[in-house]
């Protein structure tokens, strides 16, 4: 049986779309990495302090990495995420643009000062980072060393 080209094209489009999304509830690994349904997903276009990373404020260390993880966990809550697959990183983790309730998690993390915009791959978070840094939000309240 031969399928008409329009139906065949639609089936291919559905198959590609299904493969390009990761959907589910998430567990936070660090400020830019999630486990979604057993798959490791790294937020595309940002870089947050690792869980163990410390920053300094007034010459004293504080756990900015842990606080970045808490900030992401607060945004994720118990909600379902929809993550659009953008490729893989060096460690073969899924790079994805993830949304919760229609909100871009990467943009939220950068705008709140808990992550840096990865300007090599995504320029549209740069202004959010600049505003957060100027307002000394999140990890910018002290001395943040790029992760």
Short mmCIF file of N, CA and C in Angstrom, two decimals:
data_model
loop_
_atom_site.label_atom_id
_atom_site.label_comp_id
_atom_site.label_asym_id
_atom_site.label_seq_id
_atom_site.Cartn_x
_atom_site.Cartn_y
_atom_site.Cartn_z
N UNK A 1 0.83 -1.18 0.00
CA UNK A 1 0.00 0.00 0.00
C UNK A 1 0.88 1.24 0.00
N UNK A 2 0.62 2.14 -0.89
CA UNK A 2 1.38 3.38 -0.98
C UNK A 2 0.57 4.50 -0.36
N UNK A 3 1.23 5.28 0.51
CA UNK A 3 0.58 6.42 1.13
C UNK A 3 0.76 7.66 0.27
N UNK A 4 -0.26 8.48 0.19
CA UNK A 4 -0.10 9.74 -0.52
C UNK A 4 1.02 10.57 0.10
N UNK A 5 1.71 11.36 -0.71
CA UNK A 5 2.84 12.15 -0.23
C UNK A 5 2.47 13.07 0.93
N UNK A 6 1.29 13.66 0.91
CA UNK A 6 0.87 14.58 1.98
C UNK A 6 0.79 13.85 3.31
N UNK A 7 0.23 12.63 3.31
CA UNK A 7 0.11 11.86 4.55
C UNK A 7 1.49 11.40 5.00
N UNK A 8 2.32 10.95 4.08
CA UNK A 8 3.67 10.53 4.43
C UNK A 8 4.46 11.70 5.03
N UNK A 9 4.34 12.88 4.43
CA UNK A 9 5.02 14.06 4.96
C UNK A 9 4.54 14.41 6.36
N UNK A 10 3.25 14.29 6.60
CA UNK A 10 2.69 14.58 7.92
C UNK A 10 3.23 13.58 8.95
N UNK A 11 3.31 12.31 8.59
CA UNK A 11 3.84 11.30 9.51
C UNK A 11 5.30 11.59 9.86
N UNK A 12 6.08 11.99 8.89
CA UNK A 12 7.48 12.34 9.15
C UNK A 12 7.55 13.55 10.08
N UNK A 13 6.73 14.56 9.84
CA UNK A 13 6.71 15.76 10.68
C UNK A 13 6.33 15.41 12.11
N UNK A 14 5.35 14.56 12.31
CA UNK A 14 4.94 14.14 13.66
C UNK A 14 6.07 13.37 14.33
N UNK A 15 6.73 12.48 13.61
CA UNK A 15 7.83 11.71 14.19
C UNK A 15 8.97 12.62 14.61
N UNK A 16 9.34 13.61 13.78
CA UNK A 16 10.42 14.53 14.10
C UNK A 16 10.02 15.39 15.30
N UNK A 17 8.78 15.88 15.33
CA UNK A 17 8.31 16.72 16.43
C UNK A 17 8.33 15.96 17.73
N UNK A 18 7.89 14.71 17.71
CA UNK A 18 7.84 13.91 18.94
C UNK A 18 9.24 13.69 19.48
N UNK A 19 10.20 13.50 18.61
CA UNK A 19 11.56 13.25 19.03
C UNK A 19 12.24 14.52 19.53
N UNK A 20 11.76 15.68 19.10
CA UNK A 20 12.42 16.94 19.41
C UNK A 20 11.94 17.57 20.71
N UNK A 21 11.06 16.90 21.45
CA UNK A 21 10.56 17.44 22.71
C UNK A 21 10.76 16.46 23.84
N UNK A 22 11.11 17.00 25.00
CA UNK A 22 11.17 16.22 26.22
C UNK A 22 10.14 16.85 27.15
N UNK A 23 9.20 16.06 27.60
CA UNK A 23 8.10 16.57 28.42
C UNK A 23 8.00 15.74 29.69
N UNK A 24 7.77 16.42 30.82
CA UNK A 24 7.56 15.69 32.07
C UNK A 24 7.89 16.55 33.28
N UNK A 25 7.79 15.91 34.42
CA UNK A 25 8.17 16.58 35.66
C UNK A 25 9.68 16.45 35.80
N UNK A 26 10.27 17.43 36.46
CA UNK A 26 11.73 17.48 36.52
C UNK A 26 12.24 17.45 37.95
N UNK A 27 13.46 16.95 38.06
CA UNK A 27 14.23 17.03 39.29
C UNK A 27 15.45 17.88 38.97
N UNK A 28 15.73 18.87 39.81
CA UNK A 28 16.85 19.78 39.58
C UNK A 28 18.16 19.11 39.98
N UNK A 29 19.14 19.17 39.10
CA UNK A 29 20.48 18.66 39.38
C UNK A 29 21.37 19.82 39.82
N UNK A 30 21.33 20.92 39.07
CA UNK A 30 22.00 22.16 39.47
C UNK A 30 21.26 23.31 38.80
N UNK A 31 21.82 24.50 38.84
CA UNK A 31 21.12 25.68 38.36
C UNK A 31 20.87 25.74 36.87
N UNK A 32 21.42 24.81 36.11
CA UNK A 32 21.16 24.79 34.67
C UNK A 32 20.93 23.38 34.14
N UNK A 33 20.78 22.41 35.03
CA UNK A 33 20.63 21.02 34.61
C UNK A 33 19.48 20.35 35.35
N UNK A 34 18.68 19.61 34.59
CA UNK A 34 17.50 18.93 35.13
C UNK A 34 17.51 17.47 34.73
N UNK A 35 16.80 16.67 35.49
CA UNK A 35 16.48 15.31 35.09
C UNK A 35 15.00 15.33 34.76
N UNK A 36 14.67 15.08 33.51
CA UNK A 36 13.27 15.05 33.08
C UNK A 36 12.97 13.63 32.60
N UNK A 37 12.22 12.90 33.39
CA UNK A 37 11.86 11.53 33.01
C UNK A 37 13.06 10.63 32.80
N UNK A 38 14.10 10.81 33.62
CA UNK A 38 15.30 9.98 33.49
C UNK A 38 16.28 10.44 32.44
N UNK A 39 16.00 11.57 31.81
CA UNK A 39 16.90 12.12 30.79
C UNK A 39 17.53 13.41 31.32
N UNK A 40 18.84 13.53 31.19
CA UNK A 40 19.54 14.72 31.65
C UNK A 40 19.41 15.82 30.61
N UNK A 41 18.85 16.94 31.06
CA UNK A 41 18.60 18.08 30.18
C UNK A 41 19.32 19.29 30.72
N UNK A 42 20.11 19.91 29.89
CA UNK A 42 20.81 21.14 30.26
C UNK A 42 20.12 22.30 29.55
N UNK A 43 19.82 23.36 30.30
CA UNK A 43 19.14 24.51 29.73
C UNK A 43 20.02 25.18 28.68
N UNK A 44 19.46 25.33 27.50
CA UNK A 44 20.17 25.87 26.34
C UNK A 44 20.37 27.38 26.49
N UNK A 45 21.61 27.81 26.27
CA UNK A 45 21.90 29.25 26.23
C UNK A 45 22.26 29.87 27.56
N UNK A 46 22.40 29.04 28.61
CA UNK A 46 22.79 29.60 29.91
C UNK A 46 23.88 28.74 30.54
N UNK A 47 24.52 29.32 31.54
CA UNK A 47 25.48 28.58 32.35
C UNK A 47 25.32 29.09 33.78
N UNK A 48 24.99 28.19 34.68
CA UNK A 48 24.79 28.55 36.09
C UNK A 48 25.90 27.93 36.93
N UNK A 49 26.14 28.49 38.12
CA UNK A 49 27.13 27.87 39.00
C UNK A 49 26.75 26.42 39.29
N UNK A 50 27.77 25.57 39.40
CA UNK A 50 27.51 24.17 39.74
C UNK A 50 27.05 24.10 41.19
N UNK A 51 26.44 23.00 41.54
CA UNK A 51 25.89 22.81 42.90
C UNK A 51 26.93 23.10 43.98
N UNK A 52 28.18 22.69 43.77
CA UNK A 52 29.22 22.85 44.79
C UNK A 52 29.96 24.18 44.72
N UNK A 53 29.66 25.00 43.73
CA UNK A 53 30.42 26.25 43.54
C UNK A 53 30.09 27.28 44.60
N UNK A 54 31.12 27.98 45.03
CA UNK A 54 30.97 29.08 45.98
C UNK A 54 31.29 30.39 45.28
N UNK A 55 30.66 31.45 45.75
CA UNK A 55 30.96 32.80 45.32
C UNK A 55 31.39 33.56 46.58
N UNK A 56 31.82 34.78 46.42
CA UNK A 56 32.18 35.57 47.60
C UNK A 56 31.33 36.84 47.64
N UNK A 57 31.05 37.25 48.85
CA UNK A 57 30.36 38.51 49.09
C UNK A 57 30.98 39.14 50.32
N UNK A 58 31.45 40.35 50.17
CA UNK A 58 32.16 41.04 51.26
C UNK A 58 33.31 40.19 51.80
N UNK A 59 33.99 39.51 50.89
CA UNK A 59 35.16 38.71 51.26
C UNK A 59 34.83 37.36 51.88
N UNK A 60 33.56 37.03 52.00
CA UNK A 60 33.18 35.75 52.61
C UNK A 60 32.53 34.84 51.57
N UNK A 61 32.86 33.55 51.62
CA UNK A 61 32.25 32.63 50.66
C UNK A 61 30.78 32.35 51.01
N UNK A 62 30.00 32.13 49.98
CA UNK A 62 28.62 31.70 50.18
C UNK A 62 28.25 30.73 49.06
N UNK A 63 27.33 29.81 49.30
CA UNK A 63 27.05 28.73 48.35
C UNK A 63 26.14 29.16 47.20
N UNK A 64 26.68 29.96 46.28
CA UNK A 64 25.86 30.47 45.17
C UNK A 64 25.36 29.34 44.28
N UNK A 65 26.13 28.26 44.14
CA UNK A 65 25.68 27.14 43.32
C UNK A 65 24.45 26.47 43.91
N UNK A 66 24.45 26.27 45.20
CA UNK A 66 23.29 25.67 45.86
C UNK A 66 22.08 26.60 45.75
N UNK A 67 22.31 27.89 45.92
CA UNK A 67 21.20 28.84 45.81
C UNK A 67 20.66 28.92 44.38
N UNK A 68 21.53 28.78 43.39
CA UNK A 68 21.06 28.74 42.00
C UNK A 68 20.18 27.51 41.78
N UNK A 69 20.58 26.38 42.36
CA UNK A 69 19.76 25.16 42.26
C UNK A 69 18.40 25.37 42.92
N UNK A 70 18.40 26.00 44.09
CA UNK A 70 17.13 26.29 44.78
C UNK A 70 16.25 27.20 43.93
N UNK A 71 16.86 28.21 43.29
CA UNK A 71 16.09 29.14 42.45
C UNK A 71 15.43 28.40 41.29
N UNK A 72 16.17 27.48 40.66
CA UNK A 72 15.59 26.71 39.56
C UNK A 72 14.49 25.78 40.09
N UNK A 73 14.73 25.16 41.23
CA UNK A 73 13.72 24.28 41.82
C UNK A 73 12.45 25.05 42.14
N UNK A 74 12.59 26.28 42.59
CA UNK A 74 11.42 27.11 42.88
C UNK A 74 10.61 27.36 41.61
N UNK A 75 11.30 27.64 40.50
CA UNK A 75 10.62 27.89 39.23
C UNK A 75 9.93 26.63 38.69
N UNK A 76 10.60 25.50 38.84
CA UNK A 76 10.08 24.24 38.32
C UNK A 76 8.92 23.75 39.18
N UNK A 77 9.10 23.83 40.49
CA UNK A 77 8.06 23.35 41.40
C UNK A 77 7.65 21.93 41.07
N UNK A 78 6.36 21.70 41.08
CA UNK A 78 5.82 20.38 40.78
C UNK A 78 5.13 20.38 39.42
N UNK A 79 5.57 21.30 38.55
CA UNK A 79 4.94 21.48 37.25
C UNK A 79 5.56 20.59 36.18
N UNK A 80 4.82 20.40 35.12
CA UNK A 80 5.33 19.71 33.95
C UNK A 80 6.13 20.69 33.10
N UNK A 81 7.23 20.23 32.55
CA UNK A 81 8.06 21.02 31.66
C UNK A 81 7.88 20.54 30.23
N UNK A 82 8.06 21.46 29.32
CA UNK A 82 8.16 21.12 27.91
C UNK A 82 9.50 21.65 27.45
N UNK A 83 10.35 20.75 26.99
CA UNK A 83 11.71 21.11 26.59
C UNK A 83 11.92 20.81 25.12
N UNK A 84 12.32 21.83 24.38
CA UNK A 84 12.58 21.70 22.95
C UNK A 84 14.05 21.36 22.75
N UNK A 85 14.31 20.18 22.24
CA UNK A 85 15.67 19.68 22.03
C UNK A 85 16.41 20.56 21.03
N UNK A 86 17.59 21.07 21.45
CA UNK A 86 18.41 21.92 20.59
C UNK A 86 19.73 21.26 20.22
N UNK A 87 19.93 20.00 20.65
CA UNK A 87 21.17 19.31 20.34
C UNK A 87 21.76 18.65 21.57
N UNK A 88 23.06 18.40 21.52
CA UNK A 88 23.77 17.75 22.63
C UNK A 88 25.01 18.56 22.99
N UNK A 89 25.43 18.44 24.26
CA UNK A 89 26.67 19.09 24.67
C UNK A 89 27.80 18.07 24.63
N UNK A 90 28.99 18.48 25.09
CA UNK A 90 30.17 17.60 25.06
C UNK A 90 29.97 16.32 25.87
N UNK A 91 29.12 16.40 26.89
CA UNK A 91 28.88 15.24 27.75
C UNK A 91 27.64 14.47 27.32
N UNK A 92 27.15 14.73 26.10
CA UNK A 92 26.00 14.07 25.50
C UNK A 92 24.69 14.30 26.26
N UNK A 93 24.62 15.41 26.99
CA UNK A 93 23.36 15.78 27.62
C UNK A 93 22.52 16.52 26.59
N UNK A 94 21.21 16.42 26.75
CA UNK A 94 20.30 17.15 25.86
C UNK A 94 20.39 18.63 26.19
N UNK A 95 20.61 19.45 25.20
CA UNK A 95 20.52 20.90 25.35
C UNK A 95 19.11 21.28 24.92
N UNK A 96 18.39 22.00 25.78
CA UNK A 96 16.99 22.26 25.45
C UNK A 96 16.52 23.60 25.99
N UNK A 97 15.59 24.16 25.26
CA UNK A 97 14.87 25.35 25.68
C UNK A 97 13.65 24.82 26.43
N UNK A 98 13.63 25.00 27.75
CA UNK A 98 12.56 24.44 28.58
C UNK A 98 11.63 25.52 29.08
N UNK A 99 10.36 25.17 29.08
CA UNK A 99 9.33 26.10 29.55
C UNK A 99 8.48 25.43 30.62
N UNK A 100 8.05 26.24 31.56
CA UNK A 100 7.09 25.81 32.56
C UNK A 100 6.01 26.88 32.57
N UNK A 101 4.77 26.47 32.36
CA UNK A 101 3.68 27.43 32.30
C UNK A 101 3.91 28.50 31.24
N UNK A 102 4.59 28.14 30.16
CA UNK A 102 4.87 29.09 29.09
C UNK A 102 6.08 29.99 29.32
N UNK A 103 6.67 29.91 30.50
CA UNK A 103 7.84 30.75 30.82
C UNK A 103 9.13 30.02 30.49
N UNK A 104 10.06 30.72 29.87
CA UNK A 104 11.38 30.20 29.49
C UNK A 104 12.25 30.14 30.74
N UNK A 105 12.58 28.92 31.18
CA UNK A 105 13.37 28.75 32.41
C UNK A 105 14.76 29.36 32.30
N UNK A 106 15.40 29.25 31.16
CA UNK A 106 16.72 29.84 30.98
C UNK A 106 16.68 31.34 31.16
N UNK A 107 15.72 31.98 30.53
CA UNK A 107 15.58 33.44 30.65
C UNK A 107 15.30 33.83 32.11
N UNK A 108 14.44 33.08 32.79
CA UNK A 108 14.15 33.38 34.20
C UNK A 108 15.41 33.30 35.06
N UNK A 109 16.21 32.26 34.85
CA UNK A 109 17.42 32.09 35.65
C UNK A 109 18.41 33.22 35.40
N UNK A 110 18.56 33.63 34.15
CA UNK A 110 19.48 34.73 33.82
C UNK A 110 18.93 36.04 34.37
N UNK A 111 17.65 36.30 34.17
CA UNK A 111 17.04 37.57 34.61
C UNK A 111 17.07 37.72 36.13
N UNK A 112 17.03 36.61 36.85
CA UNK A 112 17.08 36.67 38.31
C UNK A 112 18.52 36.68 38.84
N UNK A 113 19.49 36.57 37.95
CA UNK A 113 20.88 36.64 38.35
C UNK A 113 21.49 35.33 38.79
N UNK A 114 20.83 34.21 38.52
CA UNK A 114 21.35 32.91 38.94
C UNK A 114 22.10 32.18 37.85
N UNK A 115 22.16 32.75 36.66
CA UNK A 115 22.89 32.13 35.55
C UNK A 115 23.42 33.21 34.63
N UNK A 116 24.42 32.85 33.86
CA UNK A 116 24.99 33.74 32.86
C UNK A 116 24.42 33.36 31.50
N UNK A 117 24.26 34.34 30.65
CA UNK A 117 23.88 34.07 29.26
C UNK A 117 25.09 33.50 28.54
N UNK A 118 24.90 32.41 27.84
CA UNK A 118 25.98 31.85 27.02
C UNK A 118 25.90 32.56 25.67
N UNK A 119 26.60 33.67 25.58
CA UNK A 119 26.50 34.55 24.41
C UNK A 119 27.06 33.93 23.14
N UNK A 120 27.77 32.82 23.27
CA UNK A 120 28.28 32.13 22.09
C UNK A 120 27.15 31.46 21.31
N UNK A 121 26.10 31.06 22.03
CA UNK A 121 25.02 30.32 21.36
C UNK A 121 23.68 31.05 21.36
N UNK A 122 23.52 32.04 22.24
CA UNK A 122 22.22 32.68 22.34
C UNK A 122 22.38 34.11 22.83
N UNK A 123 22.18 35.06 21.94
CA UNK A 123 22.34 36.47 22.28
C UNK A 123 21.14 37.08 22.99
N UNK A 124 19.97 36.49 22.86
CA UNK A 124 18.77 37.15 23.37
C UNK A 124 18.64 37.12 24.90
N UNK A 125 19.55 36.46 25.61
CA UNK A 125 19.53 36.53 27.07
C UNK A 125 20.53 37.57 27.59
N UNK A 126 21.35 38.13 26.72
CA UNK A 126 22.42 39.04 27.13
C UNK A 126 21.89 40.26 27.87
N UNK A 127 20.83 40.87 27.40
CA UNK A 127 20.27 42.06 28.06
C UNK A 127 19.72 41.70 29.44
N UNK A 128 19.16 40.50 29.57
CA UNK A 128 18.67 40.04 30.88
C UNK A 128 19.83 39.92 31.87
N UNK A 129 20.95 39.37 31.39
CA UNK A 129 22.13 39.25 32.25
C UNK A 129 22.65 40.63 32.64
N UNK A 130 22.73 41.53 31.68
CA UNK A 130 23.24 42.87 31.97
C UNK A 130 22.39 43.58 33.02
N UNK A 131 21.07 43.44 32.93
CA UNK A 131 20.17 44.07 33.92
C UNK A 131 20.35 43.43 35.30
N UNK A 132 20.43 42.10 35.35
CA UNK A 132 20.60 41.41 36.63
C UNK A 132 21.93 41.78 37.28
N UNK A 133 22.98 41.85 36.47
CA UNK A 133 24.31 42.22 36.99
C UNK A 133 24.29 43.65 37.53
N UNK A 134 23.68 44.58 36.79
CA UNK A 134 23.63 45.99 37.23
C UNK A 134 22.81 46.14 38.52
N UNK A 135 21.77 45.33 38.66
CA UNK A 135 20.92 45.40 39.86
C UNK A 135 21.46 44.53 40.99
N UNK A 136 22.57 43.81 40.73
CA UNK A 136 23.21 42.93 41.72
C UNK A 136 22.23 41.88 42.25
N UNK A 137 21.49 41.27 41.31
CA UNK A 137 20.52 40.23 41.66
C UNK A 137 21.20 38.87 41.75
N UNK A 138 20.60 37.98 42.52
CA UNK A 138 21.05 36.60 42.60
C UNK A 138 22.53 36.49 42.94
N UNK A 139 23.24 35.72 42.14
CA UNK A 139 24.67 35.50 42.38
C UNK A 139 25.50 36.75 42.13
N UNK A 140 24.93 37.74 41.44
CA UNK A 140 25.65 38.98 41.18
C UNK A 140 25.74 39.87 42.42
N UNK A 141 25.10 39.48 43.51
CA UNK A 141 25.19 40.30 44.73
C UNK A 141 26.60 40.29 45.31
N UNK A 142 27.40 39.36 44.87
CA UNK A 142 28.79 39.29 45.29
C UNK A 142 29.67 39.14 44.06
N UNK A 143 30.76 38.43 44.24
CA UNK A 143 31.69 38.18 43.14
C UNK A 143 31.40 36.81 42.56
N UNK A 144 30.84 36.80 41.38
CA UNK A 144 30.54 35.55 40.70
C UNK A 144 31.66 35.21 39.74
N UNK A 145 32.22 34.03 39.90
CA UNK A 145 33.22 33.53 38.97
C UNK A 145 32.47 32.67 37.97
N UNK A 146 32.67 32.92 36.69
CA UNK A 146 31.96 32.15 35.66
C UNK A 146 32.17 30.66 35.89
N UNK A 147 31.07 29.89 35.82
CA UNK A 147 31.15 28.44 36.05
C UNK A 147 32.04 27.76 35.03
#
